[in-house]
Amino acid sequence: MGVRPPTGHDVELAALAAAGDRQAFGELVRRHGSAVRGLLRRLGADSATADDIAQDAFLVGFEQIADYRGEGAFGGWIKKTAARLYLRKVKRDSRFVLTETAEDAAPAASDGSGAAADRMDLDEALKVLSKGERLCVSLCYGADWSHAEAAEALNIPLGTVKSHVKRGLDKLRVRMAPPSGSVSNDSARRENLG
Amino acid sequence: MADLDFEAQLSRLYGQPPVFRDAELFTQRVTQKLDRGWAVRRVVIGATGVVAGLVVAAQLIGGRFVSEFSAVSRDGVQKMDLGLDKVAARYDQLFTLGGTETLWLAAGLAAIALAFAVTRLVDEV
């Protein structure tokens, strides 16, 4: 007979983990592991790097679990930790230059065809963003960072973060917009209902 | 309004994590790393305890030896005129009375610390 995993709210599990209960923390990893791995990929990390950083984030999270007082969601807290670790790696590797470039200013790619499912696929849509835009949009909407927090962490001006986010959102809006046919169908449906 | 709708939709999409087929494997890897780190930490703490125990034992022996030796020296100076025979006798006393007790006590402490460390190591590995 195996040991049953602990149950309960994230805050309760975090309190147990803070007292040294590794099983409770394991349950938190089970619940939030995919979200953290997904966020890191959406920030721009490749699969292997994303998983390595996600593991490190949870290990750091266990070390610092006493700092989590349940004021926000545990998922948000651990995602912020993961994003911080990823940014540290990005800066260390100097892989990305987050200044405005011609690539950043390029208009969003609009394929004009493709299934609605593909259009709604966030991960696919993120591919049309520049690295800087992708990072800023994912930090602000995926890790719930404010623009100011992102600017400070990335060590770039606040205005640059706002530009990246705005241009990123514009591109995503175009990329993820429902096909014109479905819009007219929706309108027709609404008119019929009305 | 449309902007706000889109941003809300985006936040919602970000909130939906992708499904990973190896999610359970990832959890296992993290918990194994946690367990390994915990085990290493306990072994390090145990080893630190052993070293500290040995240092204490060494201090105990050394302190006893120094105090006894200084007492012998003082007495020796005072009783220089009484002759070297008495000093030699006192020096012998160091090893026959208090010194021997201290030595056994220190050895006992070291043995307990070593046994504790070995038990912990076997337990962890």
Short mmCIF file of C-alpha atoms in Angstrom, two decimals:
data_model
loop_
_atom_site.label_atom_id
_atom_site.label_comp_id
_atom_site.label_asym_id
_atom_site.label_seq_id
_atom_site.Cartn_x
_atom_site.Cartn_y
_atom_site.Cartn_z
CA MET A 1 0.00 0.00 0.00
CA GLY A 2 1.56 3.29 -1.12
CA VAL A 3 1.58 6.54 0.79
CA ARG A 4 -1.36 8.71 -0.24
CA PRO A 5 -0.34 12.17 -1.45
CA PRO A 6 -1.38 14.98 0.87
CA THR A 7 -4.51 16.87 -0.07
CA GLY A 8 -5.78 20.31 0.79
CA HIS A 9 -5.47 23.88 -0.35
CA ASP A 10 -2.17 25.15 -1.71
CA VAL A 11 -1.73 27.38 1.34
CA GLU A 12 -2.10 24.40 3.69
CA LEU A 13 0.34 22.36 1.64
CA ALA A 14 2.79 25.26 1.60
CA ALA A 15 2.56 25.50 5.40
CA LEU A 16 3.27 21.77 5.67
CA ALA A 17 6.20 22.16 3.24
CA ALA A 18 7.55 25.03 5.34
CA ALA A 19 7.61 22.60 8.27
CA GLY A 20 9.78 20.26 6.16
CA ASP A 21 7.06 18.05 4.65
CA ARG A 22 8.51 17.16 1.26
CA GLN A 23 5.46 15.12 0.27
CA ALA A 24 3.28 18.19 0.63
CA PHE A 25 5.67 20.13 -1.56
CA GLY A 26 5.65 17.26 -4.06
CA GLU A 27 1.90 17.70 -4.35
CA LEU A 28 2.43 21.40 -5.09
CA VAL A 29 4.92 20.43 -7.80
CA ARG A 30 2.34 18.03 -9.21
CA ARG A 31 -0.30 20.77 -9.27
CA HIS A 32 1.80 23.60 -10.68
CA GLY A 33 4.64 21.89 -12.54
CA SER A 34 2.99 22.09 -15.96
CA ALA A 35 2.05 25.76 -15.51
CA VAL A 36 5.64 26.68 -14.67
CA ARG A 37 7.07 24.62 -17.52
CA GLY A 38 4.56 26.14 -19.89
CA LEU A 39 5.32 29.68 -18.79
CA LEU A 40 9.05 29.19 -19.30
CA ARG A 41 8.46 27.93 -22.83
CA ARG A 42 6.20 30.89 -23.51
CA LEU A 43 8.91 33.21 -22.23
CA GLY A 44 11.11 31.79 -24.97
CA ALA A 45 13.10 28.99 -23.33
CA ASP A 46 13.67 25.78 -25.27
CA SER A 47 12.17 22.60 -23.78
CA ALA A 48 15.30 21.34 -22.02
CA THR A 49 16.18 24.74 -20.57
CA ALA A 50 12.59 25.33 -19.52
CA ASP A 51 12.45 22.03 -17.64
CA ASP A 52 15.82 22.61 -15.97
CA ILE A 53 14.80 26.07 -14.82
CA ALA A 54 11.39 24.80 -13.71
CA GLN A 55 13.12 22.18 -11.54
CA ASP A 56 15.44 24.81 -10.10
CA ALA A 57 12.48 27.09 -9.46
CA PHE A 58 10.75 24.43 -7.38
CA LEU A 59 13.96 23.65 -5.48
CA VAL A 60 14.41 27.36 -4.74
CA GLY A 61 10.71 27.52 -3.90
CA PHE A 62 11.13 24.78 -1.31
CA GLU A 63 14.08 26.61 0.24
CA GLN A 64 12.11 29.87 0.38
CA ILE A 65 8.67 28.43 1.10
CA ALA A 66 8.60 30.20 4.46
CA ASP A 67 8.51 33.50 2.52
CA TYR A 68 5.21 32.48 0.93
CA ARG A 69 2.51 33.58 3.34
CA GLY A 70 -0.52 32.71 1.25
CA GLU A 71 -1.22 36.33 0.32
CA GLY A 72 -1.49 35.40 -3.36
CA ALA A 73 -1.86 32.17 -5.29
CA PHE A 74 1.00 29.72 -4.88
CA GLY A 75 1.00 29.27 -8.66
CA GLY A 76 1.68 32.96 -9.16
CA TRP A 77 4.43 32.96 -6.53
CA ILE A 78 6.29 30.01 -8.02
CA LYS A 79 5.86 31.38 -11.54
CA LYS A 80 7.50 34.63 -10.45
CA THR A 81 10.40 32.65 -8.99
CA ALA A 82 10.75 30.71 -12.25
CA ALA A 83 10.60 33.89 -14.34
CA ARG A 84 13.30 35.50 -12.18
CA LEU A 85 15.56 32.46 -12.65
CA TYR A 86 14.96 32.51 -16.38
CA LEU A 87 15.77 36.21 -16.64
CA ARG A 88 18.96 35.64 -14.69
CA LYS A 89 19.95 32.98 -17.20
CA VAL A 90 19.02 35.19 -20.14
CA LYS A 91 21.15 38.01 -18.77
CA ARG A 92 24.03 35.67 -18.00
CA ASP A 93 23.98 34.18 -21.47
CA SER A 94 23.47 37.62 -23.03
CA ARG A 95 21.31 35.80 -25.50
CA PHE A 96 18.75 38.51 -25.98
CA VAL A 97 19.22 42.18 -26.59
CA LEU A 98 16.04 43.83 -25.46
CA THR A 99 16.40 47.11 -27.27
CA GLU A 100 14.02 48.15 -30.00
CA THR A 101 15.18 46.78 -33.33
CA ALA A 102 13.93 46.65 -36.88
CA GLU A 103 12.73 43.12 -36.15
CA ASP A 104 10.68 44.45 -33.23
CA ALA A 105 9.09 47.06 -35.44
CA ALA A 106 8.10 44.58 -38.14
CA PRO A 107 4.36 44.12 -38.58
CA ALA A 108 2.66 40.96 -37.38
CA ALA A 109 2.63 38.09 -39.79
CA SER A 110 -0.90 37.52 -40.96
CA ASP A 111 -1.40 34.26 -42.79
CA GLY A 112 -4.95 34.97 -43.89
CA SER A 113 -5.74 31.26 -43.81
CA GLY A 114 -5.52 28.43 -41.32
CA ALA A 115 -7.93 26.86 -38.92
CA ALA A 116 -9.53 28.75 -36.06
CA ALA A 117 -7.98 26.29 -33.63
CA ASP A 118 -4.51 27.26 -34.83
CA ARG A 119 -5.35 30.95 -34.48
CA MET A 120 -6.37 30.44 -30.90
CA ASP A 121 -3.25 28.52 -30.07
CA LEU A 122 -1.34 30.90 -27.88
CA ASP A 123 1.90 28.99 -28.20
CA GLU A 124 1.77 29.18 -31.97
CA ALA A 125 0.78 32.83 -31.88
CA LEU A 126 3.72 33.73 -29.63
CA LYS A 127 6.08 32.61 -32.37
CA VAL A 128 5.29 35.71 -34.44
CA LEU A 129 6.57 37.96 -31.63
CA SER A 130 10.14 39.15 -31.37
CA LYS A 131 12.11 37.83 -28.41
CA GLY A 132 11.72 41.07 -26.50
CA GLU A 133 8.00 41.30 -27.16
CA ARG A 134 7.47 37.67 -26.26
CA LEU A 135 9.39 38.06 -23.02
CA CYS A 136 7.59 41.24 -21.98
CA VAL A 137 4.10 40.01 -22.90
CA SER A 138 4.64 36.67 -21.19
CA LEU A 139 6.08 38.28 -18.07
CA CYS A 140 3.15 40.68 -17.77
CA TYR A 141 0.32 38.32 -18.74
CA GLY A 142 1.79 34.93 -17.85
CA ALA A 143 3.71 35.70 -14.68
CA ASP A 144 1.52 38.65 -13.60
CA TRP A 145 4.41 41.08 -13.43
CA SER A 146 3.71 44.76 -13.67
CA HIS A 147 5.41 46.73 -16.45
CA ALA A 148 7.59 48.38 -13.80
CA GLU A 149 8.63 45.01 -12.35
CA ALA A 150 9.51 43.75 -15.83
CA ALA A 151 11.49 46.91 -16.61
CA GLU A 152 13.44 46.62 -13.38
CA ALA A 153 14.16 42.91 -13.84
CA LEU A 154 15.16 43.33 -17.46
CA ASN A 155 17.09 46.49 -16.69
CA ILE A 156 15.48 48.39 -19.55
CA PRO A 157 13.40 51.60 -19.52
CA LEU A 158 9.75 51.32 -18.57
CA GLY A 159 8.78 52.88 -21.90
CA THR A 160 10.57 50.11 -23.78
CA VAL A 161 8.66 47.45 -21.86
CA LYS A 162 5.39 49.22 -22.64
CA SER A 163 6.32 49.42 -26.34
CA HIS A 164 7.21 45.73 -26.41
CA VAL A 165 3.95 44.82 -24.72
CA LYS A 166 1.84 47.04 -26.96
CA ARG A 167 3.43 45.79 -30.17
CA GLY A 168 3.25 42.20 -28.90
CA LEU A 169 -0.44 42.54 -28.11
CA ASP A 170 -1.12 44.07 -31.51
CA LYS A 171 0.60 41.17 -33.23
CA LEU A 172 -1.19 38.60 -31.08
CA ARG A 173 -4.53 40.30 -31.69
CA VAL A 174 -4.01 39.99 -35.43
CA ARG A 175 -2.68 36.46 -35.20
CA MET A 176 -5.40 35.22 -32.87
CA ALA A 177 -8.32 37.05 -34.39
CA PRO A 178 -11.09 34.72 -35.44
CA PRO A 179 -11.44 34.27 -39.20
CA SER A 180 -13.66 36.89 -40.81
CA GLY A 181 -16.16 34.16 -41.76
CA SER A 182 -16.72 33.19 -38.17
CA VAL A 183 -17.23 36.82 -37.18
CA SER A 184 -19.95 37.28 -39.76
CA ASN A 185 -21.48 33.97 -38.68
CA ASP A 186 -21.48 35.15 -35.08
CA SER A 187 -23.08 38.44 -36.11
CA ALA A 188 -25.70 36.61 -38.14
CA ARG A 189 -26.40 34.32 -35.17
CA ARG A 190 -26.77 37.32 -32.84
CA GLU A 191 -29.12 39.00 -35.30
CA ASN A 192 -31.23 35.87 -35.53
CA LEU A 193 -31.38 35.61 -31.74
CA GLY A 194 -32.27 39.28 -31.45
CA MET B 1 -13.42 47.60 -24.50
CA ALA B 2 -12.22 45.20 -27.19
CA ASP B 3 -8.68 45.72 -25.89
CA LEU B 4 -9.74 44.80 -22.38
CA ASP B 5 -11.58 41.74 -23.67
CA PHE B 6 -8.53 40.64 -25.58
CA GLU B 7 -6.25 41.17 -22.59
CA ALA B 8 -8.63 39.19 -20.38
CA GLN B 9 -8.69 36.44 -22.97
CA LEU B 10 -4.92 36.48 -23.12
CA SER B 11 -4.60 36.21 -19.34
CA ARG B 12 -7.06 33.32 -19.43
CA LEU B 13 -5.04 31.55 -22.12
CA TYR B 14 -1.85 32.06 -20.15
CA GLY B 15 -3.64 30.57 -17.15
CA GLN B 16 -4.32 27.35 -19.05
CA PRO B 17 -1.11 25.32 -18.77
CA PRO B 18 -0.17 23.03 -21.62
CA VAL B 19 -0.63 19.32 -20.98
CA PHE B 20 2.69 17.52 -20.61
CA ARG B 21 2.73 13.77 -21.00
CA ASP B 22 5.76 13.56 -18.73
CA ALA B 23 4.21 15.69 -15.96
CA GLU B 24 4.44 12.86 -13.43
CA LEU B 25 8.07 12.21 -14.37
CA PHE B 26 8.84 15.89 -13.85
CA THR B 27 7.27 15.77 -10.38
CA GLN B 28 9.31 12.67 -9.53
CA ARG B 29 12.52 14.34 -10.66
CA VAL B 30 11.90 17.36 -8.48
CA THR B 31 10.97 15.30 -5.41
CA GLN B 32 14.02 13.06 -5.93
CA LYS B 33 16.25 16.12 -6.06
CA LEU B 34 14.60 17.42 -2.91
CA ASP B 35 15.13 14.08 -1.15
CA ARG B 36 18.75 13.92 -2.29
CA GLY B 37 19.42 17.46 -1.13
CA TRP B 38 17.80 16.69 2.21
CA ALA B 39 19.89 13.54 2.66
CA VAL B 40 23.11 15.36 1.82
CA ARG B 41 22.20 18.10 4.27
CA ARG B 42 21.59 15.60 7.07
CA VAL B 43 24.87 13.80 6.38
CA VAL B 44 26.70 17.15 6.40
CA ILE B 45 25.07 18.06 9.70
CA GLY B 46 26.01 14.66 11.13
CA ALA B 47 29.59 14.98 9.90
CA THR B 48 29.80 18.48 11.35
CA GLY B 49 28.61 17.05 14.66
CA VAL B 50 31.30 14.38 14.59
CA VAL B 51 34.02 16.90 13.80
CA ALA B 52 32.74 19.18 16.54
CA GLY B 53 32.70 16.26 18.96
CA LEU B 54 36.27 15.36 18.09
CA VAL B 55 37.37 18.98 18.48
CA VAL B 56 35.69 19.16 21.89
CA ALA B 57 37.34 15.92 22.92
CA ALA B 58 40.71 17.20 21.74
CA GLN B 59 40.16 20.48 23.59
CA LEU B 60 39.22 18.58 26.71
CA ILE B 61 42.37 16.50 26.60
CA GLY B 62 44.54 19.46 25.65
CA GLY B 63 43.03 21.76 28.31
CA ARG B 64 43.43 19.17 31.02
CA PHE B 65 46.98 18.48 29.96
CA VAL B 66 47.91 22.17 29.90
CA SER B 67 46.35 22.91 33.29
CA GLU B 68 47.94 19.90 34.87
CA PHE B 69 51.24 20.72 33.27
CA SER B 70 51.12 24.35 34.40
CA ALA B 71 50.22 23.21 37.92
CA VAL B 72 53.15 20.88 37.82
CA SER B 73 55.39 23.69 36.60
CA ARG B 74 54.23 26.07 39.34
CA ASP B 75 54.74 23.48 41.96
CA GLY B 76 58.00 22.65 40.38
CA VAL B 77 59.28 26.20 40.69
CA GLN B 78 58.12 26.50 44.27
CA LYS B 79 59.45 23.21 45.22
CA MET B 80 62.57 23.35 43.15
CA ASP B 81 64.53 23.11 46.28
CA LEU B 82 62.70 19.96 47.23
CA GLY B 83 64.30 18.24 44.36
CA LEU B 84 63.45 16.88 40.96
CA ASP B 85 62.18 13.63 42.37
CA LYS B 86 58.98 15.20 43.68
CA VAL B 87 58.31 16.95 40.35
CA ALA B 88 58.72 13.74 38.47
CA ALA B 89 56.29 12.06 40.82
CA ARG B 90 53.70 14.78 40.25
CA TYR B 91 54.16 14.57 36.51
CA ASP B 92 53.53 10.86 36.73
CA GLN B 93 50.32 11.64 38.57
CA LEU B 94 49.05 13.48 35.51
CA PHE B 95 48.86 10.27 33.59
CA THR B 96 47.77 8.01 36.36
CA LEU B 97 44.81 10.00 37.80
CA GLY B 98 42.97 12.89 36.07
CA GLY B 99 44.71 12.50 32.73
CA THR B 100 43.63 8.93 32.27
CA GLU B 101 40.03 9.73 33.20
CA THR B 102 39.96 12.58 30.71
CA LEU B 103 41.43 10.42 28.01
CA TRP B 104 38.78 7.75 28.52
CA LEU B 105 36.01 10.36 28.61
CA ALA B 106 37.19 11.90 25.34
CA ALA B 107 37.53 8.49 23.72
CA GLY B 108 33.99 7.65 24.82
CA LEU B 109 32.61 10.87 23.39
CA ALA B 110 34.40 10.30 20.11
CA ALA B 111 33.07 6.74 19.92
CA ILE B 112 29.50 7.94 20.53
CA ALA B 113 29.85 10.65 17.88
CA LEU B 114 31.28 8.17 15.40
CA ALA B 115 28.52 5.64 16.08
CA PHE B 116 25.92 8.38 15.60
CA ALA B 117 27.46 9.39 12.28
CA VAL B 118 27.66 5.80 11.00
CA THR B 119 24.05 5.13 12.02
CA ARG B 120 22.92 8.29 10.25
CA LEU B 121 24.90 7.44 7.15
CA VAL B 122 23.48 3.92 6.97
CA ASP B 123 20.01 5.33 7.56
CA GLU B 124 20.34 7.87 4.75
CA VAL B 125 22.14 5.70 2.17
#
